[in-house]
mmCIF file of C-alpha atoms in Angstrom:
data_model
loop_
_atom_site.group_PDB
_atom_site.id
_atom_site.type_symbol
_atom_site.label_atom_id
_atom_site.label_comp_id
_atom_site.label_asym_id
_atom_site.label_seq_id
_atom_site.Cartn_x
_atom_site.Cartn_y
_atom_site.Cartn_z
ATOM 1 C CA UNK A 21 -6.090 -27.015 -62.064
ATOM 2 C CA UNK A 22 -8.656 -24.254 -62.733
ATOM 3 C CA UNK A 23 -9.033 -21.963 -65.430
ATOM 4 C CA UNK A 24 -7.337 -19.372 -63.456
ATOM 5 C CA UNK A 25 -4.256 -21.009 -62.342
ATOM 6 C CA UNK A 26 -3.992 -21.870 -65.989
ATOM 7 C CA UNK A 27 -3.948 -18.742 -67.504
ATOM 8 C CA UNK A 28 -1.565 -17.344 -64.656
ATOM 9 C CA UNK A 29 0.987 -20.235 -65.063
ATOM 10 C CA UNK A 30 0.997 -19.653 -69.070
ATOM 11 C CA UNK A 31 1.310 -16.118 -68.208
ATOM 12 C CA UNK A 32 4.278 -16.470 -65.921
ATOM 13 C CA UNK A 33 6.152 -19.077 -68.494
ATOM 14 C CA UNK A 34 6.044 -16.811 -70.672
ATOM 15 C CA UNK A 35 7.220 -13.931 -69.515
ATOM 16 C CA UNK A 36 9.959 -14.868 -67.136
ATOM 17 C CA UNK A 37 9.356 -18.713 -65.674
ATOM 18 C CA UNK A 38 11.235 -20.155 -68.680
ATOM 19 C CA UNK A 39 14.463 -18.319 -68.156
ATOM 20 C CA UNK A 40 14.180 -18.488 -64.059
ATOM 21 C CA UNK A 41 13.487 -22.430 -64.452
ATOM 22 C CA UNK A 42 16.337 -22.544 -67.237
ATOM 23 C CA UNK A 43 18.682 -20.882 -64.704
ATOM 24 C CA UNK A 44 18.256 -23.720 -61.698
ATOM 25 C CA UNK A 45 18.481 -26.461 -64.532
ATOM 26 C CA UNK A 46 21.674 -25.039 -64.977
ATOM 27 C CA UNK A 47 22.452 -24.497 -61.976
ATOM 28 C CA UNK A 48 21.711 -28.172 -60.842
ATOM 29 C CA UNK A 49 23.535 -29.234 -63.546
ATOM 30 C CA UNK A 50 26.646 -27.917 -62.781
ATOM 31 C CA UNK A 51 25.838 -28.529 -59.092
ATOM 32 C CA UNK A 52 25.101 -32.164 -60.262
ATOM 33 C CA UNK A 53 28.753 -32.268 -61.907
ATOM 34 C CA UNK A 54 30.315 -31.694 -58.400
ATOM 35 C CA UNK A 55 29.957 -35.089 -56.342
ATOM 36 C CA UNK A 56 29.650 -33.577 -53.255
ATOM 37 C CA UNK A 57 27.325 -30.552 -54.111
ATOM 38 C CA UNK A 58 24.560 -33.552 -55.674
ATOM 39 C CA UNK A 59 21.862 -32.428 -53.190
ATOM 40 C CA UNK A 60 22.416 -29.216 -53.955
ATOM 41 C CA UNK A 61 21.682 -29.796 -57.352
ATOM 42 C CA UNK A 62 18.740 -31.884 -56.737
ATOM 43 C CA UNK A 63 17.257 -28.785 -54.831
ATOM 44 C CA UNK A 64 18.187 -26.847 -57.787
ATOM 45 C CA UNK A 65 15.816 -29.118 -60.017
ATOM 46 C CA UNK A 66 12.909 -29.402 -57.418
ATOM 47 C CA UNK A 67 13.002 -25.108 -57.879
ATOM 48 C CA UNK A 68 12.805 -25.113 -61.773
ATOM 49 C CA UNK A 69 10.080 -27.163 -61.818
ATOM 50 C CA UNK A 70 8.389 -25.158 -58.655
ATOM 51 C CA UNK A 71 9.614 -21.779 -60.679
ATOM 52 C CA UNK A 72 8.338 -22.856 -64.292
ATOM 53 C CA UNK A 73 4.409 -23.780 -62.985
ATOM 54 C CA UNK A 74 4.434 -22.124 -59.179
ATOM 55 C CA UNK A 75 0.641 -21.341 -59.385
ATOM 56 C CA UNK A 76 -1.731 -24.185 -57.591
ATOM 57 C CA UNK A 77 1.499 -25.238 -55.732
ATOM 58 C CA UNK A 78 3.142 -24.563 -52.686
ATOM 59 C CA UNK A 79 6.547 -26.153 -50.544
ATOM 60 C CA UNK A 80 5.756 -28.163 -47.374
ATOM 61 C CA UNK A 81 9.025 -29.840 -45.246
ATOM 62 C CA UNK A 82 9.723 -33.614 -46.102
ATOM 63 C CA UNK A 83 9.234 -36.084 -43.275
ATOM 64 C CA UNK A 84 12.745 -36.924 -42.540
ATOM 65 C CA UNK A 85 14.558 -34.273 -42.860
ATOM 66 C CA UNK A 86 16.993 -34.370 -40.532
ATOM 67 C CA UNK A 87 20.950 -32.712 -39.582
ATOM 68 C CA UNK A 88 22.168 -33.093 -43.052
ATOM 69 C CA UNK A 89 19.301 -31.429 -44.329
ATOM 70 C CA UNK A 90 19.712 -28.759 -41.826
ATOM 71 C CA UNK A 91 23.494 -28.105 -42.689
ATOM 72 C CA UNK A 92 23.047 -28.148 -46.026
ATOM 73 C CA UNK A 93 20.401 -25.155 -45.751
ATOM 74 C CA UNK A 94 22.753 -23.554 -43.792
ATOM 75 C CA UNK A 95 25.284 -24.015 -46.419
ATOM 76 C CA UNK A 96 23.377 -22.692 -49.126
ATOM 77 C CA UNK A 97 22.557 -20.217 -47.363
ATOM 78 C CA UNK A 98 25.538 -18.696 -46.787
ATOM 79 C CA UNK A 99 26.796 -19.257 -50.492
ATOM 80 C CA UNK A 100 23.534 -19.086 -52.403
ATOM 81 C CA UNK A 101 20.506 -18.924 -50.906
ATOM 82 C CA UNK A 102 20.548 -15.268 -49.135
ATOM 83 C CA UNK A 103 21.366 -13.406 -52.593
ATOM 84 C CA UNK A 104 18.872 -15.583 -54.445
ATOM 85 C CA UNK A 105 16.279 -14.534 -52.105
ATOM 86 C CA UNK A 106 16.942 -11.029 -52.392
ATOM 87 C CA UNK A 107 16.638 -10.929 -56.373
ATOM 88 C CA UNK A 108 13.067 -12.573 -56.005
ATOM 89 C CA UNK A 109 11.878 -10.161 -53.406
ATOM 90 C CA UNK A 110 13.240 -7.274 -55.365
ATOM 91 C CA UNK A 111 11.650 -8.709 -58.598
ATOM 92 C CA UNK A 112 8.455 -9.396 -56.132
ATOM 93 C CA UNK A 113 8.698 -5.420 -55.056
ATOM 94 C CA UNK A 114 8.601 -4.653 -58.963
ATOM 95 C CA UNK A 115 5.453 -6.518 -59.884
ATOM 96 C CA UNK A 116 3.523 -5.425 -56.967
ATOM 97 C CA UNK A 117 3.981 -2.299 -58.122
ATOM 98 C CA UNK A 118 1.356 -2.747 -60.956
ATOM 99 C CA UNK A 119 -1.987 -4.157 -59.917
ATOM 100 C CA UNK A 120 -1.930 -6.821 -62.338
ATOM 101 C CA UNK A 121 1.756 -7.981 -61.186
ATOM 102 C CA UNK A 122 0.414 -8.536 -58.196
ATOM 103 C CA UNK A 123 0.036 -12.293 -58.509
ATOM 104 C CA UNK A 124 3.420 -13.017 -60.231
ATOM 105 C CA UNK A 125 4.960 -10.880 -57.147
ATOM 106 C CA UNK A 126 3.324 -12.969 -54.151
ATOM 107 C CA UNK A 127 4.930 -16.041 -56.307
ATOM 108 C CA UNK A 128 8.125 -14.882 -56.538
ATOM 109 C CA UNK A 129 8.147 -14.038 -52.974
ATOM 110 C CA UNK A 130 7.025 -17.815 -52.579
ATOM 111 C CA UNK A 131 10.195 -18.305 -54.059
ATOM 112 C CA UNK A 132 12.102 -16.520 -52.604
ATOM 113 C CA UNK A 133 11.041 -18.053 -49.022
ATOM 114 C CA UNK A 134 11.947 -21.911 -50.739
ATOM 115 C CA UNK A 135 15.495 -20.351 -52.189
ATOM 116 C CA UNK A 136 16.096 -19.421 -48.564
ATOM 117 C CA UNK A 137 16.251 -23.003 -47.017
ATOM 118 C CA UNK A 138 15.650 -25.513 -50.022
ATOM 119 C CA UNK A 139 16.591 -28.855 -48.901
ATOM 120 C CA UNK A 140 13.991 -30.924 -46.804
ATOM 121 C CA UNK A 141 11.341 -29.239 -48.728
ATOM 122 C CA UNK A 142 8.871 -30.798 -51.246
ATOM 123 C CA UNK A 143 6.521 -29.220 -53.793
ATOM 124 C CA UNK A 144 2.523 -30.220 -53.419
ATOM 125 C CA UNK A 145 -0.569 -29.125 -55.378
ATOM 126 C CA UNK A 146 -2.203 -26.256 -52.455
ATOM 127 C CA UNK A 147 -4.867 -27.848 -52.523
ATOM 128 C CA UNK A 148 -5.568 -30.603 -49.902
ATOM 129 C CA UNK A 149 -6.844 -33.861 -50.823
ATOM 130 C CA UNK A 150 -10.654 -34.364 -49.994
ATOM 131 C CA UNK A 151 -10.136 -36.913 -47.733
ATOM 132 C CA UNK A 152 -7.999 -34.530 -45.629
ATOM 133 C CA UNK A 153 -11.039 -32.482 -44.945
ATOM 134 C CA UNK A 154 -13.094 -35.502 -43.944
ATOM 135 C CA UNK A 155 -10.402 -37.557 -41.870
ATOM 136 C CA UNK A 156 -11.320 -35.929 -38.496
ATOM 137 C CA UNK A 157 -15.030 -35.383 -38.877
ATOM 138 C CA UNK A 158 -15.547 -39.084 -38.081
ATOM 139 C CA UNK A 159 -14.435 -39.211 -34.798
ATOM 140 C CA UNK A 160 -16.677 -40.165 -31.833
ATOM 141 C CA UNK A 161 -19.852 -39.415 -34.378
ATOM 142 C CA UNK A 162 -22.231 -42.141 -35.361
ATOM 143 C CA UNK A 163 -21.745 -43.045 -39.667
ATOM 144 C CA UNK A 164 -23.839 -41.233 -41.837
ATOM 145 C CA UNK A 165 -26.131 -43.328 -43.768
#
């Protein structure tokens, strides 16, 4: 993690990533209490970590997500995800207005797009591996030596 993304994730813990992670912990906890709302509440933990540190990271979908995935977004959705979205873009609208908030608002609007449709989604670092960048440059070339 650079400089950078350092400074902005200290930044954003300490003004408001504490309390927004706090909230999903609690949330997943009492989702977690529930038996039948457990995924729910492991979606709920995967977005306080995400919310705490969201800066060098970004959601991609899980390999193997499949129908119960898909009707469990819809789900939350309908009971959670649609009004939890809308207090992150509003909160997003706020920072933007400010130069410097710009940043924290693009992240919260990051989060809002993951509180939308949680489940099936994973959190990675943003940036790709090396060996990403090199994996199709070999093809149908001679080795370097």
């Amino acid at each position: 993690m650079d400089g950078l993304r350092l400074i902005l994730n200290v930044v954003w813990f300490v003004i408001h990533g504490w309390l927004l992670a706090l909230a999903y912990l609690f949330a997943g906890l009492i989702a977690c209490l529930l038996i039948v709302t457990i995924p729910f509440g492991i979606a709920c933990f995967r977005l306080a970590g995400y919310a705490a540190l969201p800066f060098g990271r970004t959601t991609v979908s899980a390999a193997g997500a499949g129908a119960a995935s898909a009707v469990g977004n819809l789900l939350w959705f309908l009971l959670i995800g649609w009004w939890l979205s809308l207090l992150h873009v509003v909160a997003g609208i706020a920072y933007c207005v400010t130069i410097i908030g710009i940043p924290f608002g693009i992240a919260l609007f990051k989060l809002a797009l993951v509180g939308l449709f949680p489940l099936g989604k994973r959190v990675v670092d943003a940036e790709l591996p090396h060996s990403y960048f090199a994996a199709g440059t070999t093809v149908g070339t001679a080795p370097a030596r």
